[in-house]
Tab-separated table of C-alpha atoms in Angstrom:
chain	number	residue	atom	x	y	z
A	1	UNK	CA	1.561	-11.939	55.391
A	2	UNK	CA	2.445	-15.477	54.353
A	3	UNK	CA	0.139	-17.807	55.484
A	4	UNK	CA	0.832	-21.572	57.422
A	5	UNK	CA	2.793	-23.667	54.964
A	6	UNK	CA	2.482	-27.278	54.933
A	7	UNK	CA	4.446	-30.164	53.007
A	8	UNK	CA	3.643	-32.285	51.132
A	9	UNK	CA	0.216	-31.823	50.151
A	10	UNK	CA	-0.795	-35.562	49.680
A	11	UNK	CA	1.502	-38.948	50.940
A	12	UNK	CA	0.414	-42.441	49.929
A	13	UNK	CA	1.995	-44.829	52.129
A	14	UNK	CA	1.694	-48.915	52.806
A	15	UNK	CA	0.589	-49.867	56.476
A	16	UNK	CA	4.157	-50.242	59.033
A	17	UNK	CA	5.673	-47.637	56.972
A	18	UNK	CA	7.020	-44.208	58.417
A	19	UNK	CA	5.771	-40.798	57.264
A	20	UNK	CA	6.518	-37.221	58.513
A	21	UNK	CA	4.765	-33.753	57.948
A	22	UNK	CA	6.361	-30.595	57.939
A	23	UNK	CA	4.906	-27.196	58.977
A	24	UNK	CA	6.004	-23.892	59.256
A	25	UNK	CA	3.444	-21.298	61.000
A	26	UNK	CA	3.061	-17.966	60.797
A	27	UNK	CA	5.685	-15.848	61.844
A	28	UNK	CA	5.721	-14.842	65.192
A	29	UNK	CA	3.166	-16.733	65.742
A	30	UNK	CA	4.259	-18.913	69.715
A	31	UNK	CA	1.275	-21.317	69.479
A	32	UNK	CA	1.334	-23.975	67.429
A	33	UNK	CA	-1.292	-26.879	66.812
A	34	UNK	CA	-1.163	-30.361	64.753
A	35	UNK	CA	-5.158	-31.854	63.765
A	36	UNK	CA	-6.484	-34.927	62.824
A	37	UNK	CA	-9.281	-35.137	60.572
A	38	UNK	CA	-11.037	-38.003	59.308
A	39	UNK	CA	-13.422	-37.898	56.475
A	40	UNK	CA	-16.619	-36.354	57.989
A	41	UNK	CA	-15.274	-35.139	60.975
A	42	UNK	CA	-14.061	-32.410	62.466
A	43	UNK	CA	-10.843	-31.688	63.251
A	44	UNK	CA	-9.249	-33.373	66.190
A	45	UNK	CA	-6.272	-31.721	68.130
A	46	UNK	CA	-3.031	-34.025	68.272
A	47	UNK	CA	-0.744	-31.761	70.077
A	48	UNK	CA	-0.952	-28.100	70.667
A	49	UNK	CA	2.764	-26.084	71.428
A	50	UNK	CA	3.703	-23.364	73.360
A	51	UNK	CA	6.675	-21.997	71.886
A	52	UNK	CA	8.954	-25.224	71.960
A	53	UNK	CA	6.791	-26.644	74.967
A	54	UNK	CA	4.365	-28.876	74.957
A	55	UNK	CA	1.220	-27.463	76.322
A	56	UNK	CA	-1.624	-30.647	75.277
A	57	UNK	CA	-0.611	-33.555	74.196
A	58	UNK	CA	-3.689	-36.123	75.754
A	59	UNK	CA	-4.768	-37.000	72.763
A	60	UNK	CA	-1.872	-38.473	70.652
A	61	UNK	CA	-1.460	-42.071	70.081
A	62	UNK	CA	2.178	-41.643	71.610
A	63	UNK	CA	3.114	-45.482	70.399
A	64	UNK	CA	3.274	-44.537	66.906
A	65	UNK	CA	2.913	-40.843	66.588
A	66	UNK	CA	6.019	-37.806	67.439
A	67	UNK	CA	5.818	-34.164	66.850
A	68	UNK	CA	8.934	-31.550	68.075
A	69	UNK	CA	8.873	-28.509	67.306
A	70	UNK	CA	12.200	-27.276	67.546
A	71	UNK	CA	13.922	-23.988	68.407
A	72	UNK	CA	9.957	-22.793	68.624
A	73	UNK	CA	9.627	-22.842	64.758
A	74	UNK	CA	9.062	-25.158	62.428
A	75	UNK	CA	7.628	-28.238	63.260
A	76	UNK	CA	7.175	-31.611	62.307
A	77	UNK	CA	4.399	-34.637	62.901
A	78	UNK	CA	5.782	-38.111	62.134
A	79	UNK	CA	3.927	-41.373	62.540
A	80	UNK	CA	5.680	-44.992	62.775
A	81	UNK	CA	4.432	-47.360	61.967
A	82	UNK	CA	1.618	-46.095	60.279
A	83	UNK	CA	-2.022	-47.847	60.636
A	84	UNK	CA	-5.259	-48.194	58.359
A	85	UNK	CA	-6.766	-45.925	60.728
A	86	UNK	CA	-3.913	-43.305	60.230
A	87	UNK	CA	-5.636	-42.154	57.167
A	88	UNK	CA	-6.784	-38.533	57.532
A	89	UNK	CA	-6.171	-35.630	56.974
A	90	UNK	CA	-3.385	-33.660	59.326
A	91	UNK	CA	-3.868	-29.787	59.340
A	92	UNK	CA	-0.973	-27.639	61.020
A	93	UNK	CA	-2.721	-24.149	62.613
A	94	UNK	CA	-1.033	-20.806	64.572
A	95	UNK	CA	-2.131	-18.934	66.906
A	96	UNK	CA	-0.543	-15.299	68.182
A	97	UNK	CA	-0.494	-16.337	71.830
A	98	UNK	CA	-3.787	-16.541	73.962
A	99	UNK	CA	-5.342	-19.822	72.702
A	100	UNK	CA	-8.371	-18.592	74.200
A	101	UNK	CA	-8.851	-15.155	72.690
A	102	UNK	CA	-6.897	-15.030	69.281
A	103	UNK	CA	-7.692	-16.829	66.301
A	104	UNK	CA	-6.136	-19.726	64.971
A	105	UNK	CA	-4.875	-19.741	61.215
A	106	UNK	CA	-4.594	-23.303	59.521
A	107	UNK	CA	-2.584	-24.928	56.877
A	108	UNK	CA	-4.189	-26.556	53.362
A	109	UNK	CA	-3.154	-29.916	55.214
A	110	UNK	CA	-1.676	-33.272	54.231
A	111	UNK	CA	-4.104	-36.155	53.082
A	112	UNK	CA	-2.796	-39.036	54.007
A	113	UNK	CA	-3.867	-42.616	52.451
A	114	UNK	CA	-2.564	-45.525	54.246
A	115	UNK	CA	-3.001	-48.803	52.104
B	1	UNK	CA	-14.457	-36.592	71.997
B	2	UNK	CA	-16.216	-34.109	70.268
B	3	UNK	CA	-18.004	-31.386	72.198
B	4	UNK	CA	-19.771	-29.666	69.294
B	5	UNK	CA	-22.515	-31.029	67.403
B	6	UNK	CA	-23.927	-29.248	64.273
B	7	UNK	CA	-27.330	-29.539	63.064
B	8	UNK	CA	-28.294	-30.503	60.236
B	9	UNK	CA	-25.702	-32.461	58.939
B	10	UNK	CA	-26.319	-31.551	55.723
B	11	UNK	CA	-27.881	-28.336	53.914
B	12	UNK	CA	-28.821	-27.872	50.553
B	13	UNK	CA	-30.215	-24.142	49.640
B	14	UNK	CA	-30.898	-22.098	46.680
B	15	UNK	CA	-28.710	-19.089	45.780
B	16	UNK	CA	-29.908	-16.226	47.725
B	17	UNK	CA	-32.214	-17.911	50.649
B	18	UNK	CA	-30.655	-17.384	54.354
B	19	UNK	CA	-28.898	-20.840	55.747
B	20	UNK	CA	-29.184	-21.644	59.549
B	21	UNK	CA	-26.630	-23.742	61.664
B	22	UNK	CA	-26.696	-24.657	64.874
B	23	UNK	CA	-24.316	-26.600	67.042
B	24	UNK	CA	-24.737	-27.664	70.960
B	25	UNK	CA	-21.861	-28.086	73.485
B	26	UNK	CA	-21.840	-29.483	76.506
B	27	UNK	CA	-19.462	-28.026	78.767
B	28	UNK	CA	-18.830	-24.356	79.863
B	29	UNK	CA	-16.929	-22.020	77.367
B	30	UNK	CA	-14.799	-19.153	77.700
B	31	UNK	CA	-16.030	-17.977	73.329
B	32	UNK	CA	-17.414	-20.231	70.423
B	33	UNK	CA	-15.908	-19.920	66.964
B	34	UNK	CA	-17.081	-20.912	63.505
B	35	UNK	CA	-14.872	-22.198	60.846
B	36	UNK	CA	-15.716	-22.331	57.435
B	37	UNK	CA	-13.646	-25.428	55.255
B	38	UNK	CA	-14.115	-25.207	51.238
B	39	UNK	CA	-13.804	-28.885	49.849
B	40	UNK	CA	-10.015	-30.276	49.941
B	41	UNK	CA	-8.454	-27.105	51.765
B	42	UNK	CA	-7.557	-26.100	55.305
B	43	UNK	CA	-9.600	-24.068	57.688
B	44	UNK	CA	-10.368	-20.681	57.764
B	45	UNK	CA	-12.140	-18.751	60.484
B	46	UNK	CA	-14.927	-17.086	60.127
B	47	UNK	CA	-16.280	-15.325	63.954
B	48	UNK	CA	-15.928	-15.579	67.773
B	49	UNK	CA	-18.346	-14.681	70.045
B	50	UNK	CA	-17.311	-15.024	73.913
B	51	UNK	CA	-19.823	-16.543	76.160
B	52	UNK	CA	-21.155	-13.142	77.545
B	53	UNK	CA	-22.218	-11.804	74.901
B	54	UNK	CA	-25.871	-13.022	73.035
B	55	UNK	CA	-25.188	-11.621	69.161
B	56	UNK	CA	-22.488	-10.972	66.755
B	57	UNK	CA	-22.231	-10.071	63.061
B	58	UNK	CA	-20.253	-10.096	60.447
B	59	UNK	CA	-21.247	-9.321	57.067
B	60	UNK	CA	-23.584	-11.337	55.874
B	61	UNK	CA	-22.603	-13.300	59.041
B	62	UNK	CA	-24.920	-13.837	62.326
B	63	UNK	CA	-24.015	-15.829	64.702
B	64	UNK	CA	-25.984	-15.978	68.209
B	65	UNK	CA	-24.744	-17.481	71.713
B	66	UNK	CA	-27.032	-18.640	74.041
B	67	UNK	CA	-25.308	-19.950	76.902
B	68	UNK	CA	-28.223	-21.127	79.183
B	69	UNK	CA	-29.186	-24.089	76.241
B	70	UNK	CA	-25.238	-24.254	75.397
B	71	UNK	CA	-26.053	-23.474	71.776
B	72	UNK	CA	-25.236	-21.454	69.015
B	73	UNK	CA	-26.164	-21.047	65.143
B	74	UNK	CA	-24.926	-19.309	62.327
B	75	UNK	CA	-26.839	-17.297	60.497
B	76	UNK	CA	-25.610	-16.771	56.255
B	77	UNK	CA	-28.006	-14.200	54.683
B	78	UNK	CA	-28.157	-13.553	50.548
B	79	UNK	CA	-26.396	-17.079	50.357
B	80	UNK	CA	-23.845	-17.532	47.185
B	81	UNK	CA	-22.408	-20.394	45.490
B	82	UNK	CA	-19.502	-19.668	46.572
B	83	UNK	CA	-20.529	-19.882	50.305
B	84	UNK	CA	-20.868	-23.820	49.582
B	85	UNK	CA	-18.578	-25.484	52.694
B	86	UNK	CA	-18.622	-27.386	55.338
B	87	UNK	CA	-19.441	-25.350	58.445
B	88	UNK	CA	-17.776	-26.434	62.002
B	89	UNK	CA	-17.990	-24.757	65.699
B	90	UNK	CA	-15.607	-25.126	67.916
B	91	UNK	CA	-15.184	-24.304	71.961
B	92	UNK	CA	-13.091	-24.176	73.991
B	93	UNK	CA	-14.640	-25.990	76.971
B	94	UNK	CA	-11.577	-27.272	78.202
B	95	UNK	CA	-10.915	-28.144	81.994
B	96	UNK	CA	-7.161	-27.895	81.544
B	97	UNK	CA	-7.297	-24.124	80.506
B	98	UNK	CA	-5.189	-24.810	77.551
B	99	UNK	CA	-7.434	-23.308	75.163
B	100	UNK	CA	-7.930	-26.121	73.259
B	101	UNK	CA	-10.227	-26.053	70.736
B	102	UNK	CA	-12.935	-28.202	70.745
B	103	UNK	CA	-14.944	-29.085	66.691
B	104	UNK	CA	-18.138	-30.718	65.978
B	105	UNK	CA	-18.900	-32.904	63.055
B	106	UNK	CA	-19.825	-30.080	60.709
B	107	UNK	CA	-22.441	-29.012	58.688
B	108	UNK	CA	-22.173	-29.514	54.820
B	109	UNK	CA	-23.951	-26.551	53.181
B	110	UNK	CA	-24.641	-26.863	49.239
B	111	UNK	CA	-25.954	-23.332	47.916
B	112	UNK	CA	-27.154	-23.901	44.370
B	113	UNK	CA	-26.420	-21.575	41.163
């Protein structure tokens, strides 16, 4: 079974400028999650989906941050204009369907620098 | 904000001694999990225990629940080198019933050769 798939691995980016992330979960797979994780900490949860709904959003800096997930697939993270603060790491996870009860498989991530 | 917090930080072993974790929530749970993150790679999990029940292994793997002090540690007997990671629980202590996960800051562990 192919696992979370994530692209690209590593961006490099100058502050205002745009970046996206792509992921592509497992299949079958109806929840999907983005993370933030700075150096040292754990991973902080962006935006979870439910299919192609959004199910938690709260904590994503909707100003500069977007994530669809379109046709309950693929989907994709994009932040604009990106921040000092931005840099991270993003990790992409999928879950089966009870976020409570099954486990959730994650990507390698993206490492973002922001300079 | 973070609900988890791990103790220690950091943990630095020889090969084959046990390792102890622990991490303390705050709010009520429905399970705690532990995830296990080798340097520069993604996640992978490692056990859930739900919040009525006190003890769970898993190969070399213990990890106890104790509700009443809303704590939990992880137990890695016959420790290897290859065991070094950082070490993160998460809950799900989540008021919106969304199952959102919940990490601490992690726990570094270092198992010497």
């Amino acid at each position: 079974e192919a696992g979370v798939a994530q692209s690209p691995r590593y961006k490099i980016i100058e502050k205002r400028q745009s970046v996206a992330f792509w992921c592509n979960p497992i299949s079958g797979h109806a929840t999907l999650y983005w993370y933030q994780q700075i150096l040292g900490q754990g991973p902080k949860l962006l935006i979870q989906f439910q299919n192609n709904g959004v199910v938690d959003d709260s904590q994503l800096p909707k100003d500069r941050f977007s994530a669809e997930r379109l046709k309950g697939v693929d989907s994709t993270l994009k932040i604009q204009p990106a921040k000092l603060e931005d840099s991270a790491v993003y990790l992409c996870a999928s879950s089966f369907r009870k976020p409570h009860t099954d486990t959730q498989y994650f990507g390698p991530g993206t490492r973002l620098t922001v300079l | 904000s973070q609900q988890g917090e791990e103790d220690p930080q950091a943990l630095s072993i020889q090969e084959g001694e046990n390792a102890t974790m622990n991490c303390s929530y705050k709010t009520s749970i429905n399970n705690l999990q532990w995830y296990r993150q080798n340097s520069g790679r993604g996640l992978v999990h490692l056990i859930l225990i739900r919040s009525n029940e006190r003890e769970k292994h898993s190969g070399r793997l213990r990890v106890t629940l104790d509700t009443s002090k809303k704590s939990s540690s992880l137990l890695i007997t016959a420790s290897r080198a290859a065991d070094t990671a950082s070490y993160f629980c998460a809950t799900d202590g989540d008021e919106g019933n969304t199952g959102k996960l919940i990490f601490g800051q992690g726990t570094t562990l270092q198992v010497k050769p």
